[in-house]
Amino acid sequence: MTKTWQNARNLLCIRLDNMGDVLMTTPAFRALKEGLPQVRLTLLASSVGAAIASFIPEVDEVMTFDVPWMKGASEEASTAVNDLVEQLKVRNFDGAILFTVQSQNPLPTALVCYLAGIPRLLGYCRENPYQLMSDWVPDPEVLYATRHEVERQLHLVARIGCVTENQRLSVSVSENVRQRVRSYLDQIGLQRDESWLVLHAGVSEEKRRYSAEGYLEACQELMQEQGFQVVLTGNASEKSYVATLQQTLGDRAFAVAGDLSLEWFLALIAETPVLVSNNTGPVHIAAALGTPVVVLYAMTNPQHTPWLVENRVLYFEVPEALRSRNVLLQEFPGTAEPKASPQRIVESVRAVMRPVEKAV
């Protein structure tokens, strides 16, 4: 570790994409805390990614900004970039670490840090960034991702001597909130001492959504053969979609889309015997909480599978019309097996779910 990084006390960690990406960076945050015991970590995140930050013990403070070079930014974001530069200037950061997936260009963010006068910046880049990045790590994943996202970020901070033996994802939820969620489940009629699961059937991108028909067929088989109950989750915009699933599944299905705060959702995932989901943020929440996962995995980013948790990954192809325009995401390496099907969902749920605990 260079002396500059060794003496760092005030670091900016930059992760500008989604909640799941932030969670997959938490082992790297932990490595920074262990390698630099006196350091204070401020996370600069998108409004979506920042939502999870208060539940990550390694993050001391969060700054929120939706940059115009990432999906989801408002039209006003471009004029606010100068304000962001000024905010960063007055914070007197000793250095910044830029966490990106291999398909993202780090240079716009590097320029923001350069203009803000942050003296050191660590990050991956495909070409030499010269003065924009003091600690440049040439990106080896030029054509497509070859490592899990967690490994990618751990390798980055290891370049400045920060490592950790505990590579699990990090998120916390209080026992008090978990107890309140148990009571809530009792109130809506869920029998927690019988077989049940959480199904998160929605996702922000249509290309990553497994078919409603496939989910329904799998859930109906689990209900009919083993008496499963299904808690259907989602955000407020998915309320109608989830209600349609509930109507088809009947009175052993409970629709709670849009009804839970993020903290309550964390507690629900911590309680469930198994989560069934598309490849989206709740999968990484489950991994951080040690909850088994069955993920219906669209063949997009191969490096975002569940990390260090009991899981089954079932792959399905993205329709050609929905495939990414980013050439780095147009090829999916590997065999992508087993293929998703309702029967495989059923088999996977049986294989990974935790024993149901007696309700108290």
Short mmCIF file of C-alpha atoms in Angstrom, two decimals:
data_model
loop_
_atom_site.label_atom_id
_atom_site.label_comp_id
_atom_site.label_asym_id
_atom_site.label_seq_id
_atom_site.Cartn_x
_atom_site.Cartn_y
_atom_site.Cartn_z
CA MET A 1 0.00 0.00 0.00
CA THR A 2 1.35 3.42 -0.93
CA LYS A 3 1.79 5.93 1.86
CA THR A 4 -0.93 8.16 0.40
CA TRP A 5 -3.57 5.46 0.67
CA GLN A 6 -2.19 4.21 3.98
CA ASN A 7 -2.74 7.67 5.50
CA ALA A 8 -6.24 8.07 4.07
CA ARG A 9 -8.93 8.89 6.61
CA ASN A 10 -11.70 10.28 4.40
CA LEU A 11 -12.52 8.22 1.30
CA LEU A 12 -15.22 8.55 -1.32
CA CYS A 13 -16.60 5.28 -2.73
CA ILE A 14 -18.46 5.78 -6.01
CA ARG A 15 -21.09 3.27 -7.17
CA LEU A 16 -23.57 4.93 -9.50
CA ASP A 17 -25.80 2.07 -10.65
CA ASN A 18 -28.43 -0.09 -8.91
CA MET A 19 -29.11 -1.43 -5.44
CA GLY A 20 -27.80 -4.89 -6.27
CA ASP A 21 -24.55 -3.41 -7.58
CA VAL A 22 -24.08 -1.53 -4.32
CA LEU A 23 -24.65 -4.73 -2.35
CA MET A 24 -22.15 -6.65 -4.47
CA THR A 25 -19.58 -3.98 -3.60
CA THR A 26 -20.00 -4.38 0.17
CA PRO A 27 -17.20 -6.96 0.54
CA ALA A 28 -14.86 -4.37 -1.00
CA PHE A 29 -16.15 -1.75 1.46
CA ARG A 30 -15.34 -4.21 4.26
CA ALA A 31 -11.84 -4.74 2.86
CA LEU A 32 -11.28 -0.97 2.92
CA LYS A 33 -12.43 -0.78 6.54
CA GLU A 34 -10.15 -3.64 7.55
CA GLY A 35 -7.16 -2.37 5.56
CA LEU A 36 -7.61 1.22 6.74
CA PRO A 37 -9.10 0.91 10.25
CA GLN A 38 -9.41 4.69 10.78
CA VAL A 39 -11.07 5.44 7.45
CA ARG A 40 -14.48 7.04 7.02
CA LEU A 41 -16.35 5.85 3.92
CA THR A 42 -18.77 8.12 2.08
CA LEU A 43 -20.77 6.42 -0.66
CA LEU A 44 -21.74 8.42 -3.73
CA ALA A 45 -24.65 6.51 -5.28
CA SER A 46 -27.65 6.91 -7.54
CA SER A 47 -30.99 7.54 -5.87
CA VAL A 48 -31.85 3.87 -6.44
CA GLY A 49 -28.56 2.57 -5.08
CA ALA A 50 -28.50 4.99 -2.15
CA ALA A 51 -31.73 3.54 -0.76
CA ILE A 52 -29.89 0.51 0.62
CA ALA A 53 -26.91 2.45 2.03
CA SER A 54 -28.36 3.07 5.50
CA PHE A 55 -28.57 -0.70 6.01
CA ILE A 56 -24.88 -1.30 5.13
CA PRO A 57 -22.75 -1.16 8.31
CA GLU A 58 -19.53 -0.32 6.45
CA VAL A 59 -20.95 2.92 4.96
CA ASP A 60 -20.61 5.97 7.22
CA GLU A 61 -22.39 8.50 5.01
CA VAL A 62 -24.16 8.59 1.66
CA MET A 63 -24.34 11.23 -1.07
CA THR A 64 -27.01 10.84 -3.75
CA PHE A 65 -26.69 11.93 -7.37
CA ASP A 66 -28.08 10.58 -10.66
CA VAL A 67 -25.38 11.30 -13.22
CA PRO A 68 -26.39 11.95 -16.85
CA TRP A 69 -24.11 9.23 -18.22
CA MET A 70 -26.06 6.50 -16.42
CA LYS A 71 -29.57 5.25 -17.16
CA GLY A 72 -32.35 6.86 -15.15
CA ALA A 73 -30.96 10.37 -14.73
CA SER A 74 -33.28 13.34 -15.09
CA GLU A 75 -32.89 15.94 -17.84
CA GLU A 76 -31.70 18.42 -15.22
CA ALA A 77 -28.79 16.18 -14.15
CA SER A 78 -26.38 17.66 -16.69
CA THR A 79 -26.71 21.15 -15.22
CA ALA A 80 -26.29 19.74 -11.70
CA VAL A 81 -22.91 18.13 -12.39
CA ASN A 82 -21.15 21.41 -11.62
CA ASP A 83 -22.94 21.49 -8.27
CA LEU A 84 -21.72 17.95 -7.58
CA VAL A 85 -18.14 19.02 -8.30
CA GLU A 86 -18.48 21.88 -5.82
CA GLN A 87 -19.98 19.56 -3.17
CA LEU A 88 -17.07 17.17 -3.54
CA LYS A 89 -14.49 19.97 -3.38
CA VAL A 90 -15.51 21.10 0.11
CA ARG A 91 -15.50 17.55 1.51
CA ASN A 92 -11.68 17.31 1.30
CA PHE A 93 -11.59 13.64 0.38
CA ASP A 94 -8.16 11.99 0.59
CA GLY A 95 -9.05 9.78 -2.33
CA ALA A 96 -11.86 8.16 -4.26
CA ILE A 97 -12.49 4.63 -5.46
CA LEU A 98 -14.60 4.18 -8.57
CA PHE A 99 -16.51 0.90 -8.74
CA THR A 100 -17.85 0.03 -12.19
CA VAL A 101 -19.02 -3.04 -14.06
CA GLN A 102 -16.90 -3.89 -17.09
CA SER A 103 -19.40 -2.46 -19.56
CA GLN A 104 -19.34 1.03 -18.01
CA ASN A 105 -17.03 3.87 -19.00
CA PRO A 106 -15.33 5.28 -15.88
CA LEU A 107 -13.96 8.44 -17.52
CA PRO A 108 -16.92 10.84 -16.97
CA THR A 109 -16.87 10.10 -13.24
CA ALA A 110 -13.08 10.31 -13.20
CA LEU A 111 -13.34 13.79 -14.72
CA VAL A 112 -15.75 14.87 -11.95
CA CYS A 113 -13.24 13.72 -9.32
CA TYR A 114 -10.39 15.47 -11.17
CA LEU A 115 -12.33 18.76 -11.30
CA ALA A 116 -13.18 18.38 -7.62
CA GLY A 117 -9.48 18.19 -6.78
CA ILE A 118 -9.59 14.74 -5.21
CA PRO A 119 -5.88 13.86 -5.14
CA ARG A 120 -6.09 10.12 -5.77
CA LEU A 121 -8.53 7.99 -7.75
CA LEU A 122 -8.48 4.20 -8.01
CA GLY A 123 -10.47 2.49 -10.75
CA TYR A 124 -10.56 0.22 -13.77
CA CYS A 125 -10.22 1.69 -17.26
CA ARG A 126 -9.73 0.10 -20.68
CA GLU A 127 -7.43 2.87 -21.92
CA ASN A 128 -4.82 4.98 -20.17
CA PRO A 129 -6.70 7.78 -18.37
CA TYR A 130 -3.47 9.72 -17.70
CA GLN A 131 -4.06 12.46 -15.11
CA LEU A 132 -7.74 11.63 -14.63
CA MET A 133 -6.93 8.52 -12.62
CA SER A 134 -3.86 8.39 -10.37
CA ASP A 135 -4.20 4.65 -9.65
CA TRP A 136 -5.22 3.13 -12.95
CA VAL A 137 -5.96 -0.59 -13.12
CA PRO A 138 -6.13 -1.75 -16.76
CA ASP A 139 -9.47 -3.50 -17.20
CA PRO A 140 -8.88 -7.13 -18.22
CA GLU A 141 -12.57 -7.74 -18.99
CA VAL A 142 -12.71 -5.94 -22.30
CA LEU A 143 -15.12 -8.09 -24.30
CA TYR A 144 -17.27 -9.59 -21.57
CA ALA A 145 -17.21 -10.18 -17.86
CA THR A 146 -14.97 -13.04 -16.74
CA ARG A 147 -15.30 -12.65 -12.96
CA HIS A 148 -18.15 -12.30 -10.54
CA GLU A 149 -18.89 -8.67 -9.71
CA VAL A 150 -17.86 -9.21 -6.08
CA GLU A 151 -14.46 -10.57 -7.15
CA ARG A 152 -13.97 -7.69 -9.58
CA GLN A 153 -14.33 -5.10 -6.82
CA LEU A 154 -12.31 -7.05 -4.25
CA HIS A 155 -9.44 -7.29 -6.75
CA LEU A 156 -9.64 -3.53 -7.29
CA VAL A 157 -9.21 -2.55 -3.62
CA ALA A 158 -6.55 -5.25 -3.18
CA ARG A 159 -4.38 -3.10 -5.49
CA ILE A 160 -4.02 -0.65 -2.60
CA GLY A 161 -3.50 -3.39 -0.01
CA CYS A 162 -7.05 -3.74 1.30
CA VAL A 163 -8.29 -7.33 1.65
CA THR A 164 -10.76 -9.26 3.77
CA GLU A 165 -11.32 -12.90 4.60
CA ASN A 166 -15.06 -12.29 5.03
CA GLN A 167 -16.33 -11.93 1.48
CA ARG A 168 -20.06 -12.16 2.22
CA LEU A 169 -22.38 -9.38 1.13
CA SER A 170 -23.31 -6.97 3.91
CA VAL A 171 -26.72 -5.67 4.96
CA SER A 172 -28.40 -5.46 8.35
CA VAL A 173 -31.95 -5.45 9.66
CA SER A 174 -32.90 -5.26 13.33
CA GLU A 175 -34.54 -8.07 15.26
CA ASN A 176 -37.25 -5.61 16.27
CA VAL A 177 -38.23 -5.03 12.63
CA ARG A 178 -38.10 -8.76 11.93
CA GLN A 179 -40.52 -9.36 14.77
CA ARG A 180 -42.88 -6.70 13.44
CA VAL A 181 -42.81 -8.34 10.02
CA ARG A 182 -43.57 -11.73 11.59
CA SER A 183 -46.63 -10.16 13.22
CA TYR A 184 -47.62 -8.58 9.91
CA LEU A 185 -47.44 -11.96 8.16
CA ASP A 186 -49.62 -13.46 10.86
CA GLN A 187 -52.14 -10.65 10.42
CA ILE A 188 -52.49 -11.16 6.66
CA GLY A 189 -53.15 -14.86 7.23
CA LEU A 190 -49.84 -16.51 6.36
CA GLN A 191 -49.18 -19.70 8.31
CA ARG A 192 -45.47 -19.37 8.98
CA ASP A 193 -45.17 -22.90 10.35
CA GLU A 194 -46.25 -24.29 6.96
CA SER A 195 -44.32 -24.23 3.66
CA TRP A 196 -44.09 -20.77 2.11
CA LEU A 197 -41.92 -18.70 -0.17
CA VAL A 198 -41.52 -15.16 -1.48
CA LEU A 199 -41.94 -14.62 -5.21
CA HIS A 200 -40.53 -11.37 -6.60
CA ALA A 201 -41.85 -11.56 -10.16
CA GLY A 202 -41.18 -7.97 -11.23
CA VAL A 203 -38.02 -6.29 -12.44
CA SER A 204 -37.05 -2.84 -13.70
CA GLU A 205 -36.11 -4.06 -17.20
CA GLU A 206 -38.56 -6.08 -19.25
CA LYS A 207 -35.75 -8.16 -20.73
CA ARG A 208 -35.00 -9.63 -17.29
CA ARG A 209 -38.59 -10.62 -16.49
CA TYR A 210 -39.38 -14.33 -16.55
CA SER A 211 -42.86 -15.08 -17.86
CA ALA A 212 -45.87 -14.75 -15.56
CA GLU A 213 -47.16 -18.02 -17.02
CA GLY A 214 -44.02 -19.86 -15.96
CA TYR A 215 -44.16 -18.46 -12.44
CA LEU A 216 -47.84 -19.30 -12.11
CA GLU A 217 -47.40 -22.88 -13.29
CA ALA A 218 -44.55 -23.46 -10.82
CA CYS A 219 -46.44 -21.89 -7.90
CA GLN A 220 -49.62 -23.81 -8.66
CA GLU A 221 -47.72 -27.09 -8.62
CA LEU A 222 -46.05 -26.22 -5.30
CA MET A 223 -49.42 -25.23 -3.84
CA GLN A 224 -51.27 -28.31 -5.03
CA GLU A 225 -48.65 -30.93 -4.24
CA GLN A 226 -47.05 -29.52 -1.08
CA GLY A 227 -49.46 -26.89 0.23
CA PHE A 228 -47.14 -23.96 -0.33
CA GLN A 229 -48.16 -20.39 0.39
CA VAL A 230 -46.74 -17.57 -1.75
CA VAL A 231 -46.01 -14.00 -0.70
CA LEU A 232 -45.94 -11.83 -3.83
CA THR A 233 -43.69 -8.77 -3.57
CA GLY A 234 -42.90 -5.83 -5.84
CA ASN A 235 -42.78 -2.06 -5.89
CA ALA A 236 -45.78 0.24 -6.11
CA SER A 237 -45.66 0.36 -9.91
CA GLU A 238 -45.99 -3.45 -10.01
CA LYS A 239 -49.06 -3.56 -7.80
CA SER A 240 -51.45 -4.34 -10.66
CA TYR A 241 -49.19 -7.06 -12.11
CA VAL A 242 -48.81 -8.70 -8.70
CA ALA A 243 -52.55 -8.47 -8.03
CA THR A 244 -53.19 -10.38 -11.27
CA LEU A 245 -50.85 -13.16 -10.13
CA GLN A 246 -52.59 -13.30 -6.75
CA GLN A 247 -56.03 -13.58 -8.32
CA THR A 248 -54.89 -16.57 -10.38
CA LEU A 249 -53.16 -18.29 -7.45
CA GLY A 250 -56.03 -17.84 -5.02
CA ASP A 251 -56.27 -17.49 -1.27
CA ARG A 252 -52.92 -19.12 -0.47
CA ALA A 253 -51.19 -16.23 -2.21
CA PHE A 254 -50.68 -12.85 -0.50
CA ALA A 255 -49.98 -9.72 -2.56
CA VAL A 256 -47.90 -7.13 -0.68
CA ALA A 257 -46.43 -5.18 -3.62
CA GLY A 258 -46.01 -1.52 -2.69
CA ASP A 259 -47.07 -2.17 0.92
CA LEU A 260 -43.65 -2.61 2.54
CA SER A 261 -40.90 -0.13 3.31
CA LEU A 262 -37.42 -1.19 2.24
CA GLU A 263 -36.56 -2.07 5.84
CA TRP A 264 -39.64 -4.29 6.13
CA PHE A 265 -38.83 -5.87 2.79
CA LEU A 266 -35.33 -6.73 4.09
CA ALA A 267 -36.92 -8.32 7.14
CA LEU A 268 -39.34 -10.31 4.97
CA ILE A 269 -36.48 -11.68 2.87
CA ALA A 270 -34.60 -12.56 6.06
CA GLU A 271 -37.63 -14.53 7.28
CA THR A 272 -38.64 -16.44 4.16
CA PRO A 273 -37.51 -20.05 3.70
CA VAL A 274 -36.66 -19.30 0.04
CA LEU A 275 -36.84 -16.44 -2.44
CA VAL A 276 -37.83 -16.98 -6.07
CA SER A 277 -36.95 -13.99 -8.22
CA ASN A 278 -35.72 -12.56 -11.49
CA ASN A 279 -32.06 -11.48 -11.49
CA THR A 280 -32.57 -8.18 -9.71
CA GLY A 281 -31.83 -6.47 -6.39
CA PRO A 282 -33.78 -8.80 -4.05
CA VAL A 283 -31.51 -11.68 -5.10
CA HIS A 284 -28.53 -9.82 -3.65
CA ILE A 285 -30.50 -8.80 -0.57
CA ALA A 286 -31.23 -12.49 0.01
CA ALA A 287 -27.57 -13.38 -0.47
CA ALA A 288 -26.55 -10.74 2.09
CA LEU A 289 -29.09 -12.12 4.58
CA GLY A 290 -28.26 -15.80 4.01
CA THR A 291 -31.65 -16.61 2.48
CA PRO A 292 -31.67 -19.38 -0.18
CA VAL A 293 -32.45 -18.16 -3.70
CA VAL A 294 -33.92 -19.59 -6.88
CA VAL A 295 -33.16 -17.01 -9.57
CA LEU A 296 -34.65 -16.88 -13.05
CA TYR A 297 -31.64 -15.45 -14.80
CA ALA A 298 -31.94 -13.55 -18.06
CA MET A 299 -28.83 -14.02 -20.16
CA THR A 300 -27.54 -10.47 -19.74
CA ASN A 301 -24.81 -9.80 -17.16
CA PRO A 302 -23.24 -13.19 -16.33
CA GLN A 303 -21.36 -11.84 -13.30
CA HIS A 304 -24.37 -11.08 -11.10
CA THR A 305 -25.38 -14.53 -9.83
CA PRO A 306 -26.15 -15.03 -6.10
CA TRP A 307 -22.97 -14.78 -4.02
CA LEU A 308 -22.05 -17.17 -1.17
CA VAL A 309 -25.57 -18.36 -0.48
CA GLU A 310 -27.48 -21.57 -1.22
CA ASN A 311 -28.97 -21.04 -4.67
CA ARG A 312 -30.11 -22.39 -8.00
CA VAL A 313 -29.69 -20.35 -11.20
CA LEU A 314 -32.08 -21.11 -14.06
CA TYR A 315 -31.31 -19.33 -17.34
CA PHE A 316 -33.58 -17.97 -20.04
CA GLU A 317 -32.81 -16.10 -23.26
CA VAL A 318 -33.55 -12.42 -23.74
CA PRO A 319 -35.83 -11.76 -26.75
CA GLU A 320 -33.80 -10.29 -29.58
CA ALA A 321 -35.83 -7.07 -29.65
CA LEU A 322 -34.98 -6.42 -25.98
CA ARG A 323 -31.25 -7.14 -26.09
CA SER A 324 -28.80 -4.43 -25.05
CA ARG A 325 -27.37 -2.02 -27.61
CA ASN A 326 -24.09 -2.14 -25.66
CA VAL A 327 -21.84 -4.49 -27.63
CA LEU A 328 -20.16 -5.61 -24.40
CA LEU A 329 -23.47 -7.08 -23.22
CA GLN A 330 -24.56 -8.77 -26.43
CA GLU A 331 -22.70 -12.02 -25.86
CA PHE A 332 -23.33 -14.30 -22.90
CA PRO A 333 -20.27 -16.51 -22.23
CA GLY A 334 -20.59 -20.08 -21.05
CA THR A 335 -23.26 -22.70 -21.46
CA ALA A 336 -26.00 -20.95 -19.45
CA GLU A 337 -27.45 -24.19 -18.13
CA PRO A 338 -29.84 -25.35 -16.75
CA LYS A 339 -32.58 -23.69 -18.76
CA ALA A 340 -35.51 -22.22 -16.86
CA SER A 341 -38.83 -24.05 -16.75
CA PRO A 342 -41.69 -24.31 -14.25
CA GLN A 343 -40.66 -27.85 -13.35
CA ARG A 344 -37.08 -26.76 -12.65
CA ILE A 345 -38.36 -23.95 -10.45
CA VAL A 346 -40.32 -26.49 -8.41
CA GLU A 347 -37.33 -28.83 -8.13
CA SER A 348 -35.03 -25.97 -7.17
CA VAL A 349 -37.35 -24.65 -4.45
CA ARG A 350 -37.51 -28.12 -2.90
CA ALA A 351 -33.71 -28.44 -3.09
CA VAL A 352 -32.64 -25.18 -1.45
CA MET A 353 -35.39 -24.00 0.91
CA ARG A 354 -34.71 -23.81 4.61
CA PRO A 355 -36.80 -25.85 7.03
CA VAL A 356 -39.90 -23.98 8.15
CA GLU A 357 -39.59 -22.87 11.75
CA LYS A 358 -42.45 -23.11 14.22
CA ALA A 359 -44.16 -19.73 14.46
CA VAL A 360 -43.92 -17.98 17.82
#
